[in-house]
Short mmCIF file of C-alpha atoms in Angstrom, two decimals:
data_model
loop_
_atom_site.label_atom_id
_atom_site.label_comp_id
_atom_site.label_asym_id
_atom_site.label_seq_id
_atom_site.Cartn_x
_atom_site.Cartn_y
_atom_site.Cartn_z
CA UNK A 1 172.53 62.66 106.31
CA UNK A 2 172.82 59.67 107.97
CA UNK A 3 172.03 60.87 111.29
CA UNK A 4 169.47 64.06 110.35
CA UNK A 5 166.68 64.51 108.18
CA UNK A 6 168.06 68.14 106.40
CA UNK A 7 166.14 71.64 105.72
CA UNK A 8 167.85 73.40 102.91
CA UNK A 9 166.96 77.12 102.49
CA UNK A 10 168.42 79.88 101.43
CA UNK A 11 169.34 81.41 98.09
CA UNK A 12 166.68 81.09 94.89
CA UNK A 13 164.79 77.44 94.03
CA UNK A 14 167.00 76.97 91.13
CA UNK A 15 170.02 77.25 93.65
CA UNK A 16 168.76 75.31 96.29
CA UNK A 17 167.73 72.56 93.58
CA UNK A 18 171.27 72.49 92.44
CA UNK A 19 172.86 72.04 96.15
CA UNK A 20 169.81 68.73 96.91
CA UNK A 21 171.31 67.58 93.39
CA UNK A 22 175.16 67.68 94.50
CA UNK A 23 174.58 66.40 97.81
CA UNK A 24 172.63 63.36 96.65
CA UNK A 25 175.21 62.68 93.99
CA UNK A 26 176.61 59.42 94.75
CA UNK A 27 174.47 58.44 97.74
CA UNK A 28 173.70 54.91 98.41
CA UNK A 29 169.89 55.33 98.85
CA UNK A 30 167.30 54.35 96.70
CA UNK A 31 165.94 58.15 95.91
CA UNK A 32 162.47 59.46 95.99
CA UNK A 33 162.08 62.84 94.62
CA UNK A 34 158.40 64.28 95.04
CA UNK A 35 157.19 67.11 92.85
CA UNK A 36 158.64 70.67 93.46
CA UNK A 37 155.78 72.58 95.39
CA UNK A 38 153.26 69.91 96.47
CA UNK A 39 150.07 72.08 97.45
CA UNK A 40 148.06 69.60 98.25
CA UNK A 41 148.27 66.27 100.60
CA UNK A 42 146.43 64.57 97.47
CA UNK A 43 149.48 65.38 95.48
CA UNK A 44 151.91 63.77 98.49
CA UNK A 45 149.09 60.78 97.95
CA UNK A 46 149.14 60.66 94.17
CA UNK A 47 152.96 60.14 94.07
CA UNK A 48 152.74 57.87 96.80
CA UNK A 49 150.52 55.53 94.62
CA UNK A 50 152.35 55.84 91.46
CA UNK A 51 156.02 55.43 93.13
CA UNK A 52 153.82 52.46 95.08
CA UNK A 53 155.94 54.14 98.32
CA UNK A 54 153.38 51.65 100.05
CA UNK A 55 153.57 47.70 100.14
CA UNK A 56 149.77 46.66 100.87
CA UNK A 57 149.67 42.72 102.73
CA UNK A 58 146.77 42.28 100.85
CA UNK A 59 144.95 42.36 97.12
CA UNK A 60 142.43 44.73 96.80
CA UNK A 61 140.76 45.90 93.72
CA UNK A 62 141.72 49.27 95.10
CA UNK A 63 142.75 51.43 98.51
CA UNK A 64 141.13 54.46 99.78
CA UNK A 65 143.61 57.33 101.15
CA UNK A 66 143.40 55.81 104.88
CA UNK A 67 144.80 52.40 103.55
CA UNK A 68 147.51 54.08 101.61
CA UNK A 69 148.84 55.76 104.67
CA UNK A 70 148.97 52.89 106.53
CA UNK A 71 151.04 51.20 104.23
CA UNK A 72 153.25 54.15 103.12
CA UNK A 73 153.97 55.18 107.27
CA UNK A 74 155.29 50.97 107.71
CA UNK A 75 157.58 51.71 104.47
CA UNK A 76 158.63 54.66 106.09
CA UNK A 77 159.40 52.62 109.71
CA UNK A 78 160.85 49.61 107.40
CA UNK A 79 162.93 51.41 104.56
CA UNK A 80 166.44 53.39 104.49
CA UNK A 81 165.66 55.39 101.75
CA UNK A 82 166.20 59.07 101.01
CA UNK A 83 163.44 60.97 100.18
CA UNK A 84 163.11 64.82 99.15
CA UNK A 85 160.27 67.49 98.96
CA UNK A 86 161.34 70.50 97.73
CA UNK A 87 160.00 73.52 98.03
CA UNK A 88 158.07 72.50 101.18
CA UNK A 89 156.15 75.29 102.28
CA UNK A 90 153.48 75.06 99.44
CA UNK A 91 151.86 72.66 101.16
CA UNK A 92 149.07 72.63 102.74
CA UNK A 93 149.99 74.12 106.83
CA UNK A 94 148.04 70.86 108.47
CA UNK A 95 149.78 68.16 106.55
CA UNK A 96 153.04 69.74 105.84
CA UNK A 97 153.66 69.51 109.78
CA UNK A 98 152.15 65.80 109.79
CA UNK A 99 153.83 64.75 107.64
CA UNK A 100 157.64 66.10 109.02
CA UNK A 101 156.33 65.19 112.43
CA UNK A 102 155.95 61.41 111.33
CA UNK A 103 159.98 61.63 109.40
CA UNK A 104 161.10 62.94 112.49
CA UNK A 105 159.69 60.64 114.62
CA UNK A 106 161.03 57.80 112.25
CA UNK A 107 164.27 59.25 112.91
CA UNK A 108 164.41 59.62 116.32
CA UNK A 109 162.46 56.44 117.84
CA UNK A 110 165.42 54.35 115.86
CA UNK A 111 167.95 51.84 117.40
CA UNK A 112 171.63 52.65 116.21
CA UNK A 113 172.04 50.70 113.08
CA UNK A 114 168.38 50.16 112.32
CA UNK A 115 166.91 51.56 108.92
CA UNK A 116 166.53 55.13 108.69
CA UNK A 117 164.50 56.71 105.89
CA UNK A 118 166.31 60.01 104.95
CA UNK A 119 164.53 63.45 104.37
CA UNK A 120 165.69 66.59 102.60
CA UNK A 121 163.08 69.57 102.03
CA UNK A 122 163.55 72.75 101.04
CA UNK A 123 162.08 76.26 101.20
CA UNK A 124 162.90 79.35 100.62
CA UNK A 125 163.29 80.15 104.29
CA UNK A 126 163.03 78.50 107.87
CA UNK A 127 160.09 80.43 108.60
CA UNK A 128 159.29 79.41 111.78
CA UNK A 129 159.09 75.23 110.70
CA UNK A 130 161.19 74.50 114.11
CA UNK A 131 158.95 76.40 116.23
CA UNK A 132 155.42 74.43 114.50
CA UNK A 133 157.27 71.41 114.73
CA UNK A 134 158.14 71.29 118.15
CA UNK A 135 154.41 72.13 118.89
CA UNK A 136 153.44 68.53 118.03
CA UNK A 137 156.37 66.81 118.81
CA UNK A 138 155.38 64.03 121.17
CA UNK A 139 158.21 62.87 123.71
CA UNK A 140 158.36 59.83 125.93
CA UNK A 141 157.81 60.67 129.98
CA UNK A 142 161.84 60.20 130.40
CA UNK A 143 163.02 62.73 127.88
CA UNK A 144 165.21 65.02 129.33
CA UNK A 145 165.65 67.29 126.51
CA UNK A 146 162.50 69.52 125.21
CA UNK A 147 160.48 69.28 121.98
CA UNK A 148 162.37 71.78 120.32
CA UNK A 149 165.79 69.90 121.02
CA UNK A 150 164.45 66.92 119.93
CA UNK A 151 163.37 68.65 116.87
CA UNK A 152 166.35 70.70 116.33
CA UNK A 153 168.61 67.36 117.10
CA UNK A 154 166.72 65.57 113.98
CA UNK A 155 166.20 68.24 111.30
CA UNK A 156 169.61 70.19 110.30
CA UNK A 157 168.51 73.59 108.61
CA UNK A 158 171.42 74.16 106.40
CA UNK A 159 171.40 78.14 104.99
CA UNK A 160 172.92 77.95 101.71
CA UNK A 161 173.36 81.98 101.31
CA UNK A 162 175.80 81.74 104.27
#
């Protein structure tokens, strides 16, 4: 975990819930569990608020989405937390990709021994997720390795039912 952000699939919810619950017992991360089967990128936002996953510089009566993002994507570049989605592929297709795009990204623009935030999702199955991801995967001009490397290199899919 301390090097990958981890896809768990496999096997039935229940079973993959129990696996996220073993392998996080013990860890020494602060833990941020979303709801199982976020539909909606208002939901993501909604937690984000009431966790307060965001550390605003300034008082305001009150932040609009834009604001909240901003201040929840310099957590993410700032923390070493571990946080988990499972049950993934409810969301909606648009965000769902943002939003692993910008952990993976996190993950792989790091210095060794910098912060790392820490992602495990679930799903019932791959389902193509590598693929879409390395279609938005940006890479600097002197990568040698493709999007898809890059991708697979940062997200582990771990198949429980094997």
């Amino acid at each position: 975990m301390n090097k990958k952000h981890l896809l768990i699939v496999g096997k039935t919810e229940a079973e993959r819930r129990k696996f996220i619950n073993d392998l996080i017992q013990g860890v020494n991360f602060e833990v941020f569990r979303f709801p199982s089967r976020m539909k909606l990128f208002d939901e993501y936002c909604d937690f984000i608020k009431k966790e307060k996953i965001y550390e605003p510089w300034y008082k305001a009566k009150g932040y609009n989405v834009n604001q909240i993002l901003d201040f929840h994507w310099d957590w993410i570049s700032e923390n070493n937390s571990l946080i988990i989605m499972e049950e993934f592929e409810q969301m909606e297709k648009r965000w769902r990709i943002e939003l692993l795009r910008i952990y993976l990204n996190e993950i792989e623009n790091r210095k060794k021994d910098e912060k790392k935030i820490h992602l495990i999702i679930s799903q019932e199955s791959e389902n193509g997720l590598i693929e879409k991801l390395s279609e938005v995967m940006v890479i600097r001009e002197s990568e040698r390795r493709t999007e898809k490397q890059i991708v697979e290199q940062n997200l582990e899919t771990i198949d429980i039912s094997e």
